[in-house]
Amino acid sequence: MPPSIRKLTGRIGAVVEGVDLTAPPAPLTATALRDALNQHKAIVFDDVNLDHAGQERVAGWFGELTTAHPNVPAADGTTNVLAVDSETSKANEWHTDVSFVVNPPQATTLRSVVTTPYGGETLIANAAAAYRDLPEPLRALADSLRVVHTNRYDYARPSAATAQRQEYDRIFVSTPYEAEHPVVRVHPLTGERGLFIGGFAQHIVGLSSSESAGLLRLFQSYVTRPENILRWTWAPGQLLIFDDRITQHYGVDNYDDHPRRLNRVTIAGDVPVGVDGRRSEQLVGDASHYSRVLEVAA
């Protein structure tokens, strides 16, 4: 029996019901889940009972896994799990995960481990809807541009400089990476065009710093329009999966000093391709220990 898919907003997000996450999916179920992710960009499972291995196994339904992060160690001796923990980092910035490598992950899974009594939502934005919202002259301009993403700008840098957060920050930028990507990425499965920017996107090729900042702010303002955003409020035992090839996300720091932890597992991706067919390029750093370069991550 196919899973039940319930939309959460008009443009992004759906809850998936009727899937046993403890057993391998039937081929029709696997296809339905991929189709749901393609259509809704972010899908949520409620009342899951998964440990590290279970999250890795479900993430593996969508493709080969990356290691936890190019620089940050994996959680609890695992290989693939990154702890998104308020004690060490608060990702209070729009971004796409690890977009400073030539083949960023195709998708991210987040599992709620410690939730907050209020706040702590994760926002996910539909970058394809943002592209469609652009006036035609801006779409044509965006189609023609390339942008450098780098980890030298740390989206997770906390304002409260505790020793733990300072150490996280040091590790995050300990090995520098830069990758040049198209500003508009063509999704390899759906053919949709989406704005591939966010917090790691720092410099548009051929433009000055001030020109880059102005254009990136303009394009980003379309991504973060309220109608393009799913605001997900966490409860215990939930699994959220979103397509990094065509979304951005933001962890909201609005929960005071309450502890918050999500466990992240990312799924290896292909090299982005622009409207002109040109692929992304790694400019600085070798992230082959993080993720094998795949041809097309289906």
Coordinates of C-alpha atoms in Angstrom, one line a residue, residues 11-293:
R11 CA 4.7 25.5 -1.9
I12 CA 6.8 23.3 0.3
G13 CA 6.5 20.4 2.8
A14 CA 4.5 17.2 3.4
V15 CA 4.0 14.7 6.2
V16 CA 4.4 11.1 5.2
E17 CA 2.4 8.4 7.0
G18 CA 2.0 4.7 6.6
V19 CA 5.7 3.8 6.1
D20 CA 7.5 1.4 8.4
L21 CA 10.9 2.9 8.9
T22 CA 12.2 -0.2 10.6
A23 CA 12.0 -2.4 7.5
P24 CA 13.4 -2.1 4.0
P25 CA 10.9 -0.2 1.7
A26 CA 9.1 -2.0 -1.1
P27 CA 10.1 -0.7 -4.5
L28 CA 6.8 1.2 -4.9
T29 CA 7.3 2.8 -1.5
A30 CA 10.8 3.9 -2.3
T31 CA 9.6 5.4 -5.5
A32 CA 6.7 7.2 -3.8
L33 CA 9.1 8.7 -1.2
R34 CA 11.5 10.0 -3.9
D35 CA 8.5 11.4 -5.8
A36 CA 7.3 13.1 -2.6
L37 CA 10.7 14.6 -2.0
N38 CA 10.9 15.8 -5.6
Q39 CA 7.5 17.4 -5.4
H40 CA 7.4 18.8 -1.9
K41 CA 11.1 19.4 -1.3
A42 CA 10.8 18.5 2.4
I43 CA 9.1 15.5 3.9
V44 CA 8.5 14.7 7.6
F45 CA 7.9 11.4 9.5
D46 CA 6.2 11.6 12.9
D47 CA 6.6 9.1 15.8
V48 CA 9.8 7.5 14.6
N49 CA 11.9 5.3 16.9
L50 CA 15.4 5.4 15.3
D51 CA 18.9 5.3 16.7
H52 CA 22.0 6.4 14.8
A53 CA 22.1 3.2 12.7
G54 CA 18.3 3.5 12.0
Q55 CA 18.7 7.1 10.7
E56 CA 21.7 6.1 8.6
R57 CA 19.7 3.2 7.2
V58 CA 16.6 5.3 6.3
A59 CA 18.9 8.0 4.8
G60 CA 20.5 5.2 2.7
W61 CA 17.1 4.6 1.0
F62 CA 17.8 7.8 -0.9
G63 CA 21.4 7.2 -1.9
E64 CA 25.0 6.8 -0.7
L65 CA 25.8 8.6 2.6
T66 CA 28.5 11.2 3.1
T67 CA 30.6 11.2 6.2
A68 CA 29.5 13.6 8.9
H69 CA 31.3 16.7 7.7
P70 CA 34.5 17.6 5.9
N71 CA 36.0 19.2 9.1
V72 CA 33.7 18.5 12.1
P73 CA 34.0 15.1 13.7
A74 CA 31.1 12.6 13.7
A75 CA 28.9 12.1 16.7
D76 CA 29.7 9.4 19.3
G77 CA 32.2 7.5 17.2
T78 CA 29.9 7.1 14.2
T79 CA 31.0 7.9 10.7
N80 CA 27.9 9.5 9.2
V81 CA 26.1 11.3 12.0
L82 CA 26.7 15.0 12.8
A83 CA 25.3 16.3 16.1
V84 CA 23.6 19.7 15.5
D85 CA 23.8 20.7 19.2
S86 CA 23.1 24.0 20.8
E87 CA 26.0 23.6 23.1
T88 CA 28.5 23.8 20.3
S89 CA 26.7 25.7 17.4
K90 CA 23.6 27.5 16.4
A91 CA 23.0 27.7 12.7
N92 CA 21.1 30.9 12.8
E93 CA 21.7 31.7 9.1
W94 CA 20.1 30.6 5.8
H95 CA 22.3 28.1 4.0
T96 CA 22.5 24.8 2.0
D97 CA 24.6 22.1 3.8
V98 CA 28.2 21.9 2.8
S99 CA 27.8 23.9 -0.4
F100 CA 31.5 24.8 -0.3
V101 CA 32.4 21.5 -1.9
V102 CA 32.1 20.6 -5.6
N103 CA 29.4 18.0 -4.9
P104 CA 27.3 19.1 -2.0
P105 CA 24.9 16.6 -0.5
Q106 CA 21.7 15.9 -2.4
A107 CA 19.6 15.7 0.7
T108 CA 19.8 16.1 4.5
T109 CA 18.0 14.1 7.2
L110 CA 17.5 15.6 10.6
R111 CA 16.2 13.6 13.6
S112 CA 15.0 15.2 16.8
V113 CA 16.9 14.0 19.8
V114 CA 16.4 16.9 22.4
T115 CA 13.6 19.4 21.7
T116 CA 12.9 22.7 23.3
P117 CA 9.8 23.8 25.2
Y118 CA 9.4 26.6 22.8
G119 CA 11.1 27.9 19.6
G120 CA 13.9 26.0 17.9
E121 CA 12.1 25.6 14.7
T122 CA 13.8 24.7 11.4
L123 CA 12.8 26.8 8.4
I124 CA 13.1 25.3 4.9
A125 CA 12.7 27.4 1.8
N126 CA 11.8 26.3 -1.7
A127 CA 14.5 27.8 -4.0
A128 CA 12.7 26.7 -7.2
A129 CA 9.6 28.7 -6.2
A130 CA 12.0 31.6 -5.5
Y131 CA 13.4 31.4 -9.0
R132 CA 10.0 31.3 -10.5
D133 CA 9.1 34.4 -8.5
L134 CA 11.9 36.4 -10.1
P135 CA 10.9 38.9 -12.8
E136 CA 12.1 37.7 -16.2
P137 CA 15.1 40.1 -16.4
L138 CA 16.4 38.9 -13.0
R139 CA 15.9 35.3 -14.0
A140 CA 18.0 35.9 -17.1
L141 CA 20.7 37.6 -15.1
A142 CA 20.8 34.8 -12.5
D143 CA 21.0 32.2 -15.2
S144 CA 24.3 33.7 -16.4
L145 CA 26.1 34.0 -13.1
R146 CA 28.5 31.9 -11.1
V147 CA 29.2 32.3 -7.4
V148 CA 31.9 31.1 -5.0
H149 CA 30.8 29.3 -1.8
T150 CA 33.3 29.0 1.0
N151 CA 33.4 27.7 4.6
R152 CA 35.6 30.7 5.6
Y153 CA 32.3 32.4 6.4
D154 CA 30.9 30.3 9.3
Y155 CA 27.1 30.3 9.3
A156 CA 27.2 28.5 12.7
R157 CA 29.4 31.1 14.5
P158 CA 27.6 31.8 17.8
S159 CA 27.3 35.2 19.4
A160 CA 28.1 33.8 22.8
A161 CA 31.7 32.9 22.6
T162 CA 31.8 29.9 25.0
A163 CA 34.9 27.7 25.0
Q164 CA 32.9 24.9 23.3
R165 CA 31.6 27.2 20.6
Q166 CA 35.0 28.8 20.0
E167 CA 36.4 25.3 19.5
Y168 CA 33.6 24.3 17.1
D169 CA 34.2 27.5 15.1
R170 CA 38.0 26.7 14.9
I171 CA 37.4 23.2 13.7
F172 CA 34.7 24.2 11.2
V173 CA 37.1 26.5 9.3
S174 CA 40.3 24.5 10.1
T175 CA 40.6 23.3 6.5
P176 CA 39.4 25.9 4.0
Y177 CA 37.2 25.0 1.0
E178 CA 35.9 27.0 -1.9
A179 CA 33.7 25.8 -4.8
E180 CA 32.4 27.7 -7.8
H181 CA 28.7 26.9 -8.5
P182 CA 26.1 28.3 -10.9
V183 CA 23.7 30.8 -9.2
V184 CA 20.9 28.8 -10.9
R185 CA 21.1 25.1 -10.5
V186 CA 19.2 22.7 -12.7
H187 CA 17.8 19.8 -10.6
P188 CA 19.0 16.6 -12.2
L189 CA 15.7 14.7 -11.6
T190 CA 13.0 17.2 -12.1
G191 CA 14.6 19.8 -14.5
E192 CA 13.5 22.6 -12.2
R193 CA 15.7 25.6 -11.8
G194 CA 16.5 26.9 -8.4
L195 CA 18.6 29.7 -6.8
F196 CA 21.7 27.9 -5.4
I197 CA 23.0 30.5 -3.0
G198 CA 22.7 31.0 0.8
G199 CA 25.1 31.8 3.6
F200 CA 28.2 30.1 2.1
A201 CA 27.8 32.0 -1.2
Q202 CA 30.1 34.9 -0.8
H203 CA 31.3 36.3 -4.2
I204 CA 29.8 36.4 -7.6
V205 CA 32.4 35.7 -10.2
G206 CA 33.4 38.9 -12.2
L207 CA 31.8 41.3 -9.7
S208 CA 33.2 43.4 -6.9
S209 CA 32.5 42.6 -3.3
S210 CA 29.8 45.3 -3.0
E211 CA 28.2 44.3 -6.3
S212 CA 28.1 40.6 -5.2
A213 CA 26.6 41.5 -1.8
G214 CA 23.9 43.6 -3.4
L215 CA 22.9 41.0 -5.9
L216 CA 23.0 38.1 -3.5
R217 CA 20.8 40.1 -1.0
L218 CA 18.3 40.7 -3.8
F219 CA 18.2 37.0 -4.9
Q220 CA 18.1 35.8 -1.3
S221 CA 15.1 38.0 -0.6
Y222 CA 13.0 35.9 -3.0
V223 CA 14.2 32.7 -1.4
T224 CA 13.0 33.8 2.0
R225 CA 9.6 35.1 1.1
P226 CA 7.1 33.7 3.7
E227 CA 5.1 31.9 1.1
N228 CA 8.2 29.9 0.1
I229 CA 9.0 28.7 3.6
L230 CA 8.0 25.7 5.8
R231 CA 8.4 26.5 9.5
W232 CA 8.8 23.2 11.2
T233 CA 8.2 23.0 15.0
W234 CA 10.0 20.0 16.4
A235 CA 8.6 17.3 18.7
P236 CA 10.3 14.2 20.0
G237 CA 10.7 11.3 17.6
Q238 CA 10.6 13.1 14.2
L239 CA 12.6 12.7 11.0
L240 CA 12.8 15.6 8.5
I241 CA 14.3 15.1 5.0
F242 CA 14.9 17.9 2.6
D243 CA 16.4 18.2 -0.9
D244 CA 19.5 20.3 -0.6
R245 CA 19.7 20.7 -4.4
I246 CA 16.7 23.0 -4.4
T247 CA 16.2 24.3 -0.8
Q248 CA 17.8 26.4 1.9
H249 CA 17.3 26.0 5.6
Y250 CA 17.7 28.0 8.9
G251 CA 17.8 26.8 12.5
V252 CA 16.1 29.5 14.5
D253 CA 17.9 30.6 17.7
N254 CA 14.8 31.6 19.7
Y255 CA 14.8 29.1 22.6
D256 CA 17.0 30.9 25.1
D257 CA 19.4 28.6 26.8
H258 CA 17.4 25.4 26.6
P259 CA 19.3 22.4 25.1
R260 CA 18.5 21.4 21.6
R261 CA 19.9 18.6 19.6
L262 CA 19.2 17.2 16.1
N263 CA 21.2 14.4 14.5
R264 CA 22.1 15.0 10.9
V265 CA 22.9 12.5 8.2
T266 CA 23.5 13.7 4.7
I267 CA 23.2 11.9 1.4
A268 CA 25.9 12.2 -1.2
G269 CA 25.2 14.3 -4.3
D270 CA 26.2 15.0 -7.8
V271 CA 28.1 18.0 -9.2
P272 CA 25.7 20.9 -9.8
V273 CA 25.0 22.0 -13.4
G274 CA 23.9 25.4 -14.5
V275 CA 21.4 26.5 -17.2
D276 CA 24.3 26.5 -19.7
G277 CA 25.3 22.9 -18.9
R278 CA 28.5 24.0 -17.1
R279 CA 29.4 22.0 -14.0
S280 CA 30.6 23.3 -10.7
E281 CA 34.4 23.4 -9.9
Q282 CA 36.4 22.9 -6.7
L283 CA 38.7 25.9 -6.3
V284 CA 40.2 25.2 -2.8
G285 CA 40.4 22.0 -0.8
D286 CA 39.9 18.3 -1.4
A287 CA 36.7 16.9 0.2
S288 CA 36.9 13.4 -1.2
H289 CA 37.1 12.1 2.4
Y290 CA 33.7 13.6 2.9
S291 CA 31.8 12.4 -0.2
R292 CA 32.5 10.5 -3.3
V293 CA 31.6 12.5 -6.5

